[in-house]
Short mmCIF file of C-alpha atoms in Angstrom, two decimals:
data_model
loop_
_atom_site.label_atom_id
_atom_site.label_comp_id
_atom_site.label_asym_id
_atom_site.label_seq_id
_atom_site.Cartn_x
_atom_site.Cartn_y
_atom_site.Cartn_z
CA UNK A 1 18.04 3.71 10.92
CA UNK A 2 17.11 2.12 7.59
CA UNK A 3 13.93 3.69 6.32
CA UNK A 4 12.22 5.30 3.34
CA UNK A 5 12.07 9.09 3.30
CA UNK A 6 9.80 11.43 1.39
CA UNK A 7 10.07 15.19 1.01
CA UNK A 8 8.32 17.50 1.22
CA UNK A 9 5.74 16.28 3.72
CA UNK A 10 3.21 18.91 2.60
CA UNK A 11 3.18 21.03 -0.56
CA UNK A 12 0.78 23.71 -1.77
CA UNK A 13 1.42 25.04 -5.28
CA UNK A 14 -0.38 26.89 -8.03
CA UNK A 15 -1.73 25.43 -11.24
CA UNK A 16 0.83 25.02 -14.01
CA UNK A 17 3.89 24.69 -11.76
CA UNK A 18 6.45 21.94 -12.22
CA UNK A 19 7.17 19.92 -9.08
CA UNK A 20 9.31 16.99 -8.04
CA UNK A 21 8.44 14.78 -5.11
CA UNK A 22 11.51 13.20 -3.57
CA UNK A 23 11.79 9.62 -2.32
CA UNK A 24 14.90 7.95 -0.95
CA UNK A 25 15.40 4.65 0.85
CA UNK A 26 18.33 3.39 2.86
CA UNK A 27 17.09 -0.21 3.01
CA UNK A 28 19.05 -1.44 0.00
CA UNK A 29 15.84 -2.46 -1.78
CA UNK A 30 15.77 -3.01 -5.54
CA UNK A 31 12.06 -2.40 -6.10
CA UNK A 32 10.38 0.97 -5.62
CA UNK A 33 6.83 2.19 -6.17
CA UNK A 34 4.66 5.30 -6.21
CA UNK A 35 1.06 5.09 -5.04
CA UNK A 36 -1.61 7.80 -5.07
CA UNK A 37 -4.08 7.81 -2.20
CA UNK A 38 -6.88 10.18 -1.24
CA UNK A 39 -7.09 10.22 2.61
CA UNK A 40 -8.32 6.88 3.96
CA UNK A 41 -9.15 5.63 0.50
CA UNK A 42 -7.77 3.00 -1.87
CA UNK A 43 -4.12 3.07 -2.96
CA UNK A 44 -3.54 3.30 -6.71
CA UNK A 45 -0.22 2.28 -8.28
CA UNK A 46 1.04 4.98 -10.65
CA UNK A 47 4.70 4.01 -11.26
CA UNK A 48 7.14 1.29 -10.29
CA UNK A 49 10.74 0.29 -10.81
CA UNK A 50 12.56 -3.02 -10.42
CA UNK A 51 16.01 -1.48 -10.47
CA UNK A 52 18.27 1.20 -11.90
CA UNK A 53 17.14 2.43 -15.34
CA UNK A 54 13.94 0.37 -15.08
CA UNK A 55 10.60 2.21 -14.80
CA UNK A 56 7.04 1.15 -15.63
CA UNK A 57 3.63 2.80 -15.55
CA UNK A 58 1.16 1.45 -13.02
CA UNK A 59 -2.54 0.75 -13.16
CA UNK A 60 -3.70 4.34 -12.70
CA UNK A 61 -3.13 6.69 -15.58
CA UNK A 62 -0.93 9.54 -14.42
CA UNK A 63 0.55 12.63 -16.01
CA UNK A 64 3.63 12.27 -13.84
CA UNK A 65 7.01 10.81 -14.77
CA UNK A 66 9.68 9.02 -12.73
CA UNK A 67 13.37 8.23 -13.01
CA UNK A 68 15.65 5.66 -11.37
CA UNK A 69 19.26 6.66 -11.83
CA UNK A 70 20.38 5.45 -8.39
CA UNK A 71 19.09 2.44 -6.47
CA UNK A 72 18.14 4.49 -3.43
CA UNK A 73 16.41 7.40 -5.21
CA UNK A 74 13.05 7.40 -7.06
CA UNK A 75 11.73 10.93 -7.67
CA UNK A 76 8.33 11.68 -9.19
CA UNK A 77 7.83 14.77 -11.37
CA UNK A 78 4.70 16.62 -12.44
CA UNK A 79 5.51 18.90 -15.39
CA UNK A 80 2.37 21.03 -15.02
CA UNK A 81 0.34 20.60 -11.85
CA UNK A 82 -3.47 20.77 -11.95
CA UNK A 83 -6.12 20.77 -9.18
CA UNK A 84 -6.97 17.16 -10.15
CA UNK A 85 -3.47 16.19 -8.93
CA UNK A 86 -4.40 17.14 -5.37
CA UNK A 87 -3.86 13.96 -3.35
CA UNK A 88 -1.40 12.10 -1.15
CA UNK A 89 1.55 10.44 -2.85
CA UNK A 90 3.11 7.44 -1.11
CA UNK A 91 6.49 6.02 -2.05
CA UNK A 92 7.29 2.41 -1.16
CA UNK A 93 10.09 -0.09 -1.57
CA UNK A 94 10.58 -3.84 -1.28
CA UNK A 95 13.42 -6.26 -1.65
CA UNK A 96 13.75 -8.78 -4.41
CA UNK A 97 12.58 -11.92 -2.64
CA UNK A 98 13.07 -15.44 -3.89
CA UNK A 99 9.29 -15.89 -3.92
CA UNK A 100 8.77 -12.89 -6.20
CA UNK A 101 6.87 -10.73 -3.76
CA UNK A 102 7.94 -9.33 -0.41
CA UNK A 103 6.42 -6.73 1.95
CA UNK A 104 6.16 -3.10 0.92
CA UNK A 105 7.70 -0.49 3.20
CA UNK A 106 6.04 2.89 2.83
CA UNK A 107 7.29 6.41 3.34
CA UNK A 108 5.25 8.98 5.26
CA UNK A 109 3.87 10.43 2.06
CA UNK A 110 3.65 13.87 0.45
CA UNK A 111 0.31 15.60 0.72
CA UNK A 112 -0.02 17.75 -2.41
CA UNK A 113 -2.55 20.53 -2.87
CA UNK A 114 -2.79 22.31 -6.22
CA UNK A 115 -4.70 25.59 -6.14
CA UNK B 1 -5.44 -6.68 -14.42
CA UNK B 2 -6.16 -8.04 -10.96
CA UNK B 3 -9.61 -7.33 -9.53
CA UNK B 4 -9.68 -7.12 -5.72
CA UNK B 5 -12.88 -6.72 -3.73
CA UNK B 6 -12.81 -6.01 0.01
CA UNK B 7 -15.74 -6.20 2.45
CA UNK B 8 -17.07 -4.67 4.58
CA UNK B 9 -16.14 -1.06 3.92
CA UNK B 10 -16.81 -0.13 7.55
CA UNK B 11 -16.93 -2.31 10.65
CA UNK B 12 -17.75 -1.32 14.20
CA UNK B 13 -17.13 -3.78 17.05
CA UNK B 14 -17.05 -3.56 20.81
CA UNK B 15 -13.76 -3.94 22.60
CA UNK B 16 -12.99 -7.60 23.15
CA UNK B 17 -15.07 -8.80 20.20
CA UNK B 18 -13.63 -10.33 17.02
CA UNK B 19 -13.43 -8.65 13.62
CA UNK B 20 -13.27 -10.32 10.22
CA UNK B 21 -12.47 -8.65 6.90
CA UNK B 22 -12.64 -10.52 3.62
CA UNK B 23 -11.02 -10.00 0.23
CA UNK B 24 -11.70 -11.77 -3.04
CA UNK B 25 -9.41 -11.71 -6.06
CA UNK B 26 -9.63 -12.74 -9.68
CA UNK B 27 -6.22 -14.05 -10.80
CA UNK B 28 -5.77 -17.70 -9.82
CA UNK B 29 -1.99 -17.37 -10.33
CA UNK B 30 -1.65 -14.82 -7.50
CA UNK B 31 0.68 -16.19 -4.81
CA UNK B 32 1.10 -13.56 -2.10
CA UNK B 33 -1.56 -12.03 0.17
CA UNK B 34 -0.61 -9.25 2.62
CA UNK B 35 -2.70 -7.11 4.93
CA UNK B 36 -1.80 -3.51 5.77
CA UNK B 37 -3.00 -1.30 8.62
CA UNK B 38 -3.14 2.47 8.21
CA UNK B 39 -3.82 4.62 11.23
CA UNK B 40 -5.13 8.14 10.76
CA UNK B 41 -2.44 10.35 9.22
CA UNK B 42 0.14 7.56 9.18
CA UNK B 43 1.74 5.39 6.52
CA UNK B 44 0.35 1.91 5.73
CA UNK B 45 2.21 -0.83 7.61
CA UNK B 46 2.26 -4.57 6.99
CA UNK B 47 0.61 -6.52 9.81
CA UNK B 48 0.54 -10.02 8.38
CA UNK B 49 1.00 -11.83 5.06
CA UNK B 50 0.55 -15.32 3.69
CA UNK B 51 1.84 -17.17 0.67
CA UNK B 52 -0.16 -19.52 -1.50
CA UNK B 53 1.43 -22.69 -0.16
CA UNK B 54 -0.22 -22.35 3.28
CA UNK B 55 -3.85 -22.01 4.35
CA UNK B 56 -3.53 -20.09 7.61
CA UNK B 57 -1.04 -17.97 9.52
CA UNK B 58 -1.30 -16.51 13.02
CA UNK B 59 0.55 -13.78 14.86
CA UNK B 60 -0.79 -13.26 18.37
CA UNK B 61 -4.30 -11.73 17.98
CA UNK B 62 -4.11 -11.54 14.20
CA UNK B 63 -4.63 -14.34 11.69
CA UNK B 64 -5.04 -14.65 7.94
CA UNK B 65 -6.80 -17.53 6.20
CA UNK B 66 -6.55 -18.31 2.51
CA UNK B 67 -8.91 -20.28 0.29
CA UNK B 68 -7.17 -20.58 -3.07
CA UNK B 69 -9.98 -22.59 -4.65
CA UNK B 70 -12.56 -19.91 -3.91
CA UNK B 71 -10.00 -17.11 -4.41
CA UNK B 72 -10.54 -15.31 -1.16
CA UNK B 73 -8.59 -14.57 2.00
CA UNK B 74 -9.61 -13.08 5.31
CA UNK B 75 -8.11 -11.11 8.17
CA UNK B 76 -9.20 -12.14 11.66
CA UNK B 77 -8.58 -9.94 14.70
CA UNK B 78 -9.50 -11.41 18.09
CA UNK B 79 -9.93 -9.61 21.43
CA UNK B 80 -10.05 -6.25 19.68
CA UNK B 81 -8.64 -3.19 21.43
CA UNK B 82 -9.14 0.54 20.78
CA UNK B 83 -5.67 0.73 19.18
CA UNK B 84 -6.90 -1.67 16.49
CA UNK B 85 -9.05 1.17 15.15
CA UNK B 86 -7.66 2.00 11.68
CA UNK B 87 -8.21 1.39 7.98
CA UNK B 88 -7.16 -2.09 6.85
CA UNK B 89 -6.19 -2.90 3.27
CA UNK B 90 -5.73 -6.25 1.60
CA UNK B 91 -3.48 -6.49 -1.44
CA UNK B 92 -2.86 -9.00 -4.20
CA UNK B 93 -0.25 -9.19 -6.97
CA UNK B 94 -1.56 -9.75 -10.51
CA UNK B 95 -0.32 -13.30 -11.02
CA UNK B 96 3.25 -13.57 -9.84
CA UNK B 97 4.14 -9.97 -10.72
CA UNK B 98 6.16 -8.00 -8.19
CA UNK B 99 3.59 -5.26 -7.66
CA UNK B 100 0.40 -5.09 -5.59
CA UNK B 101 -3.21 -4.15 -6.29
CA UNK B 102 -4.91 -2.92 -3.12
CA UNK B 103 -8.46 -3.46 -1.95
CA UNK B 104 -10.74 -0.50 -1.22
CA UNK B 105 -10.09 -0.63 2.52
CA UNK B 106 -12.11 -1.37 5.65
CA UNK B 107 -12.49 1.25 8.36
CA UNK B 108 -12.53 -0.62 11.68
CA UNK B 109 -13.82 1.19 14.75
CA UNK B 110 -13.38 -0.48 18.14
CA UNK B 111 -15.67 1.04 20.74
CA UNK B 112 -15.33 0.82 24.51
#
């Protein structure tokens, strides 16, 4: 079934560790996004990509980085995790519609806790 | 950037009543207006969207209305049911950009 997959679902790590949150989609979408969301709260865009080798920073300043080497894969990396990074990270994708915007499809998220 | 305001932040209605959530935005060039529903512990899911060339769209018990002049759009849920209880988010792209700025969310509680 075409979907967007995120791993791990939950992650608890110590301060200073390097981590990569994985996101893959089998929907054939060109556009992919990373949002940060505290439970039940507003979603903040931290990174997005319109295609392979295209990445942009979002509205929320983030110490993370992303890469887009393959259409289906959009990992997010934190070089040195801090307690302030504790949050839920949601990956999303959308197709390149003729009207510019089309619906976002979200993954189940990674709930990150930095101790 | 786009400024999106969403009201109310919480809304409690009795089963069978209607619920209305409103969002205002700042960029007059914005052309796409979706609404997402997020149940507890789940991912956000699109429930309805509207483009700037229409004023209203309905899908069963859910409708969205758009007032481009006043720069606001609203989600209307009729005959509410307990399974409508969730957090609802509006979203707006800054101009015609292919990314979305989300509202702060409305927690809807439908009581029996």
